[in-house]
Amino acid sequence: MRTPHGPVEAIILYAVAWIWAFHFSEWLRHRDRLLDETVIQLTETVDRWASGDLQARVYLDQADPLDSLAHGMNRVAEVLAERTEDLQQDKERLEAILSSMANGIIILGHGLTITLINQAAYELFGLGDEPVTGKHLLEVIRDMALDDAVTKVTREGGTDTVLWSPPDNDNFVVEVTVGALNQPIGGLGAVLVARNVSAQKQVERMRQDFVANVSHELQTPLTVIRGFTETLLDNPDDPSARRFLELIHEEATRMSRLVDDLLTLSRMEHHSMPMRRQGVDVPVLIESVTVKLSPRIHSAGLTLENHIPAHMPLVAGDPDLLAEVFMNLVSNAVQYTPAGGRISLDMALDVPNHMVGISVKDTGIGIPAQDVPRIFERFYRVDRARSRASGGTGLGLAIVKHIMELHHGRIEVKSTVGVGTEFLLWLPEFESERDD
């Protein structure tokens, strides 16, 4: 049977419905507030990740419907943190490798701007300390040949090689190999590998100069010998025959001396020069050298001052080779000192290092500063005309240098144009003398 609703029942039903609606509304507001808080926390966490803080995490109540999303986001952050750490370690290893390399490395990205450069490249190209990352290559290294090579390989691929030197120093040479570099974004870039080839280029130039000089040195006496020989054959009774024969003998002697010096230098360079290491009395040795050269010194109008004491430590070496050293140095002093000049011989001691120094000093024409580093090269002459006129081979100082190296000594040069030149030889003391 259906029970009719009276006024009381209606009021009760209305009250129940109102209470239920109120609680439902409060529940909805609570849910909205929780959702807002969850969204704010998610947003803040994502912002922290974007700023590099991958240790930030989202923590929600398990009852929150977005809790599973939070767990997924936290897992993504963990993976990103691990990958970022691996990348950082790879970057540090790469930077350590690049920093330890003797070759310069420059990597160019989009627009041929520098994205990576190591310390060796800074030093090879003389870039100072100013950061260059992000700058265009041509802005940093103003060399059109290098820029053209980079442009070529980034358009066509492959590699190209360019030689670069600073504007004020042609003797410093850097070989730059440019290669195309595939990039995930931005198309082809380039990698530049630079190495110092100054020594190789200098050796190459010296080899070329050597061949040219030997050819010239041999050609001149051969031309003289051939000319006078043909004259004698055509006119055997020529009254000048004796003079012709004397000139032939002089030029043949010059050629023989050149060949002997070349053979001596070759044996030294290949360490096949026999050497008698013994205690050498330097004052006695120098006295014998000056006696042999005294007629030449006198005829040149020069004064020789020998300040080397009669008693000094013996030096370790080969007396014949050391005699050749002093013969060459004193001969050079005679050759390049005008009449009325002075040649002086002195001694110095380096007691802590057990080294004896012998100085050969003149008041001659001197050597220009730019020539001093090259005077020990084969056939290098400061005054070519005067050297050839005197009959020198151009190998004397090169031989001196090698003899000093054989003796574990060293040679120092000081010179001022118009004032004179000083060669200071340092030789080790004889070991038996030190033991005594």
Coordinates of C-alpha atoms in Angstrom, one line a residue:
M1 CA 0.0 0.0 0.0
R2 CA 1.4 3.4 -0.9
T3 CA 1.8 5.8 2.0
P4 CA 0.8 9.3 1.2
H5 CA 3.3 12.1 2.0
G6 CA 2.1 14.6 4.4
P7 CA 3.6 17.9 5.3
V8 CA 6.0 16.4 7.8
E9 CA 7.4 13.9 5.4
A10 CA 7.9 16.5 2.8
I11 CA 9.8 18.7 5.1
I12 CA 12.1 15.8 6.1
L13 CA 12.7 14.8 2.5
Y14 CA 13.5 18.4 1.6
A15 CA 15.9 18.7 4.5
V16 CA 17.7 15.5 3.6
A17 CA 18.0 16.6 0.0
W18 CA 19.4 19.9 1.0
I19 CA 22.0 18.4 3.3
W20 CA 23.0 15.9 0.6
A21 CA 23.4 18.7 -1.9
F22 CA 25.4 20.8 0.5
H23 CA 27.8 18.0 1.2
F24 CA 28.1 17.2 -2.4
S25 CA 28.9 20.8 -3.2
E26 CA 31.5 20.9 -0.4
W27 CA 33.0 17.6 -1.8
L28 CA 33.2 19.2 -5.3
R29 CA 34.9 22.3 -3.9
H30 CA 37.4 20.1 -2.0
R31 CA 38.1 18.1 -5.1
D32 CA 38.7 21.3 -7.1
R33 CA 41.0 22.6 -4.5
L34 CA 43.0 19.4 -4.4
L35 CA 43.2 19.4 -8.2
D36 CA 44.4 23.0 -8.3
E37 CA 47.1 22.1 -5.7
T38 CA 48.1 19.1 -7.8
V39 CA 48.3 21.1 -11.0
I40 CA 50.4 23.8 -9.2
Q41 CA 52.8 21.2 -7.9
L42 CA 53.1 19.6 -11.3
T43 CA 53.7 22.9 -12.9
E44 CA 56.3 24.0 -10.4
T45 CA 58.2 20.7 -10.7
V46 CA 58.2 20.9 -14.5
D47 CA 59.6 24.5 -14.2
R48 CA 62.4 23.3 -11.9
W49 CA 63.3 20.5 -14.5
A50 CA 63.4 23.2 -17.2
S51 CA 65.8 25.2 -15.1
G52 CA 68.1 22.2 -14.8
D53 CA 67.1 20.9 -11.4
L54 CA 66.4 17.2 -12.4
Q55 CA 66.4 16.2 -8.7
A56 CA 62.9 17.7 -8.2
R57 CA 60.1 15.2 -7.7
V58 CA 56.3 15.2 -7.6
Y59 CA 54.8 13.7 -4.4
L60 CA 50.9 13.1 -4.4
D61 CA 48.5 11.2 -2.2
Q62 CA 47.9 7.7 -3.5
A63 CA 44.2 8.5 -3.6
D64 CA 44.9 11.4 -6.0
P65 CA 43.8 10.4 -9.5
L66 CA 46.9 12.1 -10.9
D67 CA 49.3 10.0 -8.7
S68 CA 50.1 7.6 -11.5
L69 CA 51.0 10.6 -13.8
A70 CA 53.2 11.9 -11.0
H71 CA 55.0 8.5 -10.8
G72 CA 55.6 8.5 -14.6
M73 CA 56.9 12.0 -14.5
N74 CA 59.3 11.2 -11.7
R75 CA 60.6 8.2 -13.6
V76 CA 61.2 10.4 -16.7
A77 CA 63.1 12.8 -14.5
E78 CA 65.3 10.0 -13.1
V79 CA 66.1 8.8 -16.7
L80 CA 66.9 12.4 -17.8
A81 CA 69.1 12.9 -14.8
E82 CA 71.1 9.7 -15.6
R83 CA 71.4 10.6 -19.3
T84 CA 72.5 14.2 -18.4
E85 CA 75.1 12.8 -16.0
D86 CA 76.4 10.5 -18.7
L87 CA 76.5 13.4 -21.2
Q88 CA 78.3 15.6 -18.7
Q89 CA 80.9 12.8 -18.1
D90 CA 81.3 12.4 -21.9
K91 CA 81.8 16.2 -22.3
E92 CA 84.4 16.3 -19.5
R93 CA 86.3 13.4 -21.1
L94 CA 86.1 15.1 -24.5
E95 CA 87.4 18.4 -23.0
A96 CA 90.2 16.6 -21.3
I97 CA 91.2 14.8 -24.5
L98 CA 91.1 18.0 -26.5
S99 CA 93.0 19.9 -23.8
S100 CA 95.8 17.4 -23.8
M101 CA 96.2 17.3 -27.6
A102 CA 99.1 19.1 -29.2
N103 CA 97.1 19.6 -32.4
G104 CA 94.6 22.5 -32.4
I105 CA 90.9 21.6 -32.9
I106 CA 88.2 24.0 -34.0
I107 CA 84.6 22.8 -34.7
L108 CA 82.3 25.0 -36.7
G109 CA 78.6 24.8 -36.5
H110 CA 75.7 26.5 -38.3
G111 CA 76.8 29.7 -40.1
L112 CA 80.5 28.7 -39.7
T113 CA 80.5 29.9 -36.1
I114 CA 82.9 28.4 -33.6
T115 CA 81.2 25.9 -31.3
L116 CA 84.2 24.3 -29.8
I117 CA 88.0 25.2 -29.7
N118 CA 90.8 23.7 -27.6
Q119 CA 93.7 25.4 -25.9
A120 CA 96.2 24.3 -28.6
A121 CA 94.2 26.1 -31.2
Y122 CA 94.3 29.3 -29.1
E123 CA 98.1 29.1 -28.9
L124 CA 98.7 28.1 -32.6
F125 CA 96.6 30.9 -34.0
G126 CA 97.7 33.4 -31.3
L127 CA 94.1 34.2 -30.2
G128 CA 95.0 35.4 -26.7
D129 CA 92.6 34.7 -23.8
E130 CA 89.4 36.3 -25.2
P131 CA 86.6 33.7 -25.7
V132 CA 85.8 33.1 -29.4
T133 CA 83.0 30.6 -29.2
G134 CA 79.9 31.8 -31.1
K135 CA 82.0 34.0 -33.4
H136 CA 82.4 33.5 -37.2
L137 CA 85.7 31.9 -38.1
L138 CA 86.8 34.7 -40.4
E139 CA 86.2 37.2 -37.6
V140 CA 88.7 35.3 -35.4
I141 CA 91.2 34.1 -38.0
R142 CA 91.4 36.7 -40.8
D143 CA 92.7 34.4 -43.6
M144 CA 90.8 34.2 -46.8
A145 CA 92.4 31.0 -48.0
L146 CA 91.3 29.2 -44.8
D147 CA 87.8 30.7 -45.1
D148 CA 87.6 29.5 -48.8
A149 CA 88.6 26.0 -47.8
V150 CA 85.9 25.9 -45.1
T151 CA 83.3 27.2 -47.5
K152 CA 84.3 24.6 -50.1
V153 CA 84.1 21.6 -47.8
T154 CA 80.8 22.6 -46.2
R155 CA 79.3 22.9 -49.7
E156 CA 81.0 19.9 -51.4
G157 CA 82.1 17.7 -48.5
G158 CA 85.5 16.0 -48.4
T159 CA 88.7 17.6 -47.0
D160 CA 91.1 20.4 -47.8
T161 CA 94.5 21.5 -46.5
V162 CA 95.7 25.1 -46.0
L163 CA 99.0 26.5 -44.8
W164 CA 98.6 29.4 -42.4
S165 CA 101.3 31.9 -41.0
P166 CA 100.8 35.0 -38.9
P167 CA 101.2 38.2 -40.9
D168 CA 104.5 39.1 -39.1
N169 CA 106.3 35.7 -39.1
D170 CA 106.6 33.6 -42.2
N171 CA 108.9 31.1 -40.4
F172 CA 105.9 30.0 -38.2
V173 CA 103.8 27.7 -40.3
V174 CA 100.6 25.9 -39.3
E175 CA 99.1 23.2 -41.5
V176 CA 95.3 23.2 -41.2
T177 CA 93.2 20.2 -42.4
V178 CA 89.6 21.1 -42.9
G179 CA 87.0 18.4 -43.0
A180 CA 83.2 18.4 -43.5
L181 CA 81.2 17.5 -40.3
N182 CA 77.7 16.1 -40.5
Q183 CA 75.4 17.7 -37.9
P184 CA 71.9 16.5 -36.8
I185 CA 70.6 20.0 -37.2
G186 CA 71.8 22.8 -39.5
G187 CA 73.4 20.7 -42.3
L188 CA 77.2 20.4 -42.8
G189 CA 79.6 22.0 -40.4
A190 CA 83.4 21.7 -40.4
V191 CA 86.2 20.5 -38.2
L192 CA 89.6 22.1 -38.4
V193 CA 92.7 20.2 -37.2
A194 CA 95.8 22.4 -37.0
R195 CA 99.4 21.4 -36.3
N196 CA 102.7 23.2 -36.2
V197 CA 104.8 22.3 -39.2
S198 CA 107.4 25.1 -38.9
A199 CA 110.3 22.6 -38.2
Q200 CA 109.3 20.4 -41.2
K201 CA 109.1 23.4 -43.5
Q202 CA 112.4 24.8 -42.2
V203 CA 114.0 21.4 -42.9
E204 CA 112.5 21.4 -46.4
R205 CA 113.8 24.9 -47.1
M206 CA 117.2 23.9 -45.7
R207 CA 117.3 20.8 -48.0
Q208 CA 116.4 23.0 -51.0
D209 CA 119.0 25.5 -50.0
F210 CA 121.5 22.7 -49.5
V211 CA 121.1 21.4 -53.0
A212 CA 121.2 24.9 -54.5
N213 CA 124.3 25.8 -52.5
V214 CA 126.2 22.6 -53.2
S215 CA 125.4 23.0 -56.9
H216 CA 126.6 26.6 -56.9
E217 CA 129.8 25.9 -54.8
L218 CA 130.8 23.0 -57.2
Q219 CA 129.8 24.9 -60.3
T220 CA 132.1 27.8 -59.7
P221 CA 135.4 25.9 -59.4
L222 CA 134.4 23.5 -62.1
T223 CA 133.8 26.3 -64.5
V224 CA 137.2 27.8 -63.7
I225 CA 138.9 24.4 -64.0
R226 CA 137.2 23.6 -67.3
G227 CA 137.9 27.1 -68.7
F228 CA 141.7 27.1 -67.9
T229 CA 142.0 23.5 -69.0
E230 CA 140.5 24.2 -72.4
T231 CA 142.9 27.2 -72.7
L232 CA 145.9 25.1 -71.9
L233 CA 144.8 22.4 -74.4
D234 CA 144.3 25.0 -77.1
N235 CA 147.6 26.9 -76.3
P236 CA 150.0 24.5 -74.5
D237 CA 152.9 27.0 -74.9
D238 CA 151.0 30.0 -73.5
P239 CA 153.3 32.0 -71.1
S240 CA 150.4 32.2 -68.6
A241 CA 150.2 28.4 -68.3
R242 CA 151.8 28.3 -64.9
R243 CA 149.3 30.9 -63.5
F244 CA 146.5 28.9 -65.1
L245 CA 147.8 25.7 -63.4
E246 CA 148.0 27.5 -60.0
L247 CA 144.3 28.7 -60.4
I248 CA 143.3 25.1 -61.3
H249 CA 145.1 23.8 -58.2
E250 CA 143.4 26.4 -56.0
E251 CA 139.9 25.6 -57.3
A252 CA 140.5 21.9 -57.1
T253 CA 141.7 22.4 -53.5
R254 CA 138.5 24.4 -52.8
M255 CA 136.4 21.5 -54.2
S256 CA 138.3 19.0 -52.2
R257 CA 137.8 21.0 -49.0
L258 CA 134.1 21.3 -49.7
V259 CA 133.8 17.5 -50.2
D260 CA 135.8 16.8 -47.1
D261 CA 133.6 19.2 -45.0
L262 CA 130.4 17.6 -46.5
L263 CA 131.7 14.1 -45.6
T264 CA 132.7 15.3 -42.1
L265 CA 129.3 16.8 -41.5
S266 CA 127.5 13.7 -42.9
R267 CA 129.4 11.4 -40.5
M268 CA 128.6 13.7 -37.5
E269 CA 124.9 13.8 -38.4
H270 CA 124.8 10.0 -38.7
H271 CA 126.8 9.6 -35.5
S272 CA 129.5 7.7 -37.3
M273 CA 132.3 10.1 -36.5
P274 CA 135.1 8.3 -34.5
M275 CA 135.8 10.2 -31.3
R276 CA 138.7 9.9 -28.8
R277 CA 137.4 11.1 -25.5
Q278 CA 140.2 12.1 -23.2
G279 CA 141.4 15.0 -21.0
V280 CA 142.3 17.9 -23.2
D281 CA 144.6 20.7 -22.1
V282 CA 142.9 23.7 -23.7
P283 CA 145.7 26.3 -23.3
V284 CA 148.1 23.9 -25.2
L285 CA 145.5 23.2 -27.9
I286 CA 144.7 26.9 -28.5
E287 CA 148.4 27.8 -28.6
S288 CA 148.9 25.3 -31.5
V289 CA 145.9 26.8 -33.3
T290 CA 147.1 30.4 -32.9
V291 CA 150.6 29.4 -34.1
K292 CA 149.1 28.0 -37.3
L293 CA 146.9 31.1 -37.9
S294 CA 149.5 33.7 -36.8
P295 CA 150.7 34.5 -40.3
R296 CA 147.2 35.1 -41.5
I297 CA 146.4 37.2 -38.4
H298 CA 149.5 39.3 -39.0
S299 CA 148.8 39.8 -42.7
A300 CA 145.2 40.9 -41.9
G301 CA 146.6 43.6 -39.6
L302 CA 144.9 42.2 -36.5
T303 CA 145.9 41.8 -32.8
L304 CA 145.4 38.5 -31.0
E305 CA 145.1 38.6 -27.2
N306 CA 145.2 35.2 -25.4
H307 CA 143.9 35.6 -21.8
I308 CA 143.5 31.9 -21.2
P309 CA 145.6 30.9 -18.1
A310 CA 148.3 28.3 -18.5
H311 CA 146.7 26.1 -15.8
M312 CA 143.0 25.4 -16.0
P313 CA 140.8 22.3 -15.7
L314 CA 141.1 19.7 -18.4
V315 CA 138.0 19.3 -20.6
A316 CA 136.6 16.0 -21.8
G317 CA 136.9 15.6 -25.6
D318 CA 138.7 14.8 -28.7
P319 CA 141.7 17.1 -29.2
D320 CA 141.6 16.9 -33.0
L321 CA 137.9 17.8 -33.2
L322 CA 138.2 20.6 -30.6
A323 CA 141.2 21.9 -32.6
E324 CA 138.9 22.1 -35.6
V325 CA 136.4 24.0 -33.6
F326 CA 138.9 26.7 -32.5
M327 CA 140.4 26.8 -36.0
N328 CA 137.0 27.6 -37.5
L329 CA 136.1 30.2 -34.9
V330 CA 139.4 32.1 -35.0
S331 CA 139.4 31.9 -38.8
N332 CA 135.9 33.4 -38.9
A333 CA 137.1 36.2 -36.5
V334 CA 140.0 37.0 -38.8
Q335 CA 137.8 36.9 -41.9
Y336 CA 135.2 39.3 -40.5
T337 CA 137.4 41.8 -38.6
P338 CA 138.8 44.8 -40.4
A339 CA 142.5 45.7 -40.2
G340 CA 143.4 47.3 -36.8
G341 CA 140.9 45.1 -35.0
R342 CA 141.3 42.7 -32.1
I343 CA 140.7 39.0 -31.4
S344 CA 140.6 38.0 -27.7
L345 CA 140.5 34.5 -26.1
D346 CA 139.2 34.2 -22.5
M347 CA 138.1 31.5 -20.0
A348 CA 135.1 31.2 -17.8
L349 CA 134.0 28.5 -15.3
D350 CA 130.6 27.1 -14.3
V351 CA 131.6 25.4 -11.1
P352 CA 128.2 24.0 -10.0
N353 CA 127.8 22.2 -13.4
H354 CA 131.5 21.3 -13.9
M355 CA 131.7 23.2 -17.2
V356 CA 134.6 25.1 -18.6
G357 CA 133.9 28.1 -20.9
I358 CA 136.2 29.4 -23.7
S359 CA 135.4 32.6 -25.4
V360 CA 136.5 33.8 -28.9
K361 CA 135.7 37.5 -29.2
D362 CA 136.4 39.9 -32.1
T363 CA 135.8 43.6 -32.9
G364 CA 134.5 42.8 -36.4
I365 CA 131.5 43.7 -38.4
G366 CA 129.1 41.8 -36.2
I367 CA 126.0 39.8 -37.2
P368 CA 122.5 41.2 -37.6
A369 CA 120.1 40.0 -35.0
Q370 CA 117.8 38.3 -37.5
D371 CA 120.7 36.2 -38.8
V372 CA 122.1 35.0 -35.5
P373 CA 119.6 32.0 -35.2
R374 CA 120.6 30.7 -38.6
I375 CA 124.4 31.0 -38.6
F376 CA 124.8 27.3 -37.7
E377 CA 122.9 26.2 -40.8
R378 CA 124.8 24.6 -43.6
F379 CA 125.9 27.1 -46.3
Y380 CA 124.2 30.0 -44.5
R381 CA 126.3 33.1 -44.9
V382 CA 125.6 36.6 -43.6
D383 CA 128.0 38.1 -46.1
R384 CA 127.9 35.7 -49.1
A385 CA 130.3 37.7 -51.3
R386 CA 133.0 38.0 -48.7
S387 CA 132.7 34.4 -47.6
R388 CA 133.1 33.0 -51.2
A389 CA 136.0 35.4 -51.9
S390 CA 137.8 34.0 -48.9
G391 CA 137.4 30.5 -50.1
G392 CA 135.1 29.4 -47.2
T393 CA 132.8 26.4 -47.7
G394 CA 129.9 27.8 -45.6
L395 CA 130.0 24.6 -43.5
G396 CA 132.4 25.7 -40.7
L397 CA 129.9 26.8 -38.1
A398 CA 127.6 23.8 -38.9
I399 CA 130.6 21.5 -38.1
V400 CA 131.4 23.5 -34.9
K401 CA 127.8 23.0 -33.7
H402 CA 127.9 19.2 -34.3
I403 CA 131.3 18.8 -32.7
M404 CA 129.9 20.6 -29.6
E405 CA 126.9 18.3 -29.5
L406 CA 129.2 15.3 -29.7
H407 CA 131.0 16.7 -26.7
H408 CA 127.8 17.3 -24.7
G409 CA 128.7 20.9 -24.7
R410 CA 126.9 24.1 -25.9
I411 CA 127.7 27.2 -27.8
E412 CA 126.4 30.7 -27.2
V413 CA 126.6 33.7 -29.5
K414 CA 126.5 37.4 -28.8
S415 CA 126.9 39.9 -31.5
T416 CA 126.3 43.6 -32.3
V417 CA 126.6 45.0 -35.8
G418 CA 129.6 47.3 -36.1
V419 CA 130.9 46.3 -32.6
G420 CA 131.8 42.6 -32.9
T421 CA 130.9 39.0 -32.1
E422 CA 131.6 36.6 -29.3
F423 CA 131.3 32.8 -29.4
L424 CA 131.3 31.2 -25.9
L425 CA 131.9 27.4 -25.8
W426 CA 131.0 25.4 -22.8
L427 CA 132.6 22.0 -22.4
P428 CA 132.4 19.4 -19.6
E429 CA 135.4 19.0 -17.3
F430 CA 137.3 15.8 -17.6
E431 CA 135.8 13.3 -15.2
S432 CA 139.1 11.9 -13.9
E433 CA 140.1 15.5 -12.9
R434 CA 137.0 15.8 -10.9
D435 CA 137.5 12.5 -9.2
D436 CA 141.0 13.5 -8.1

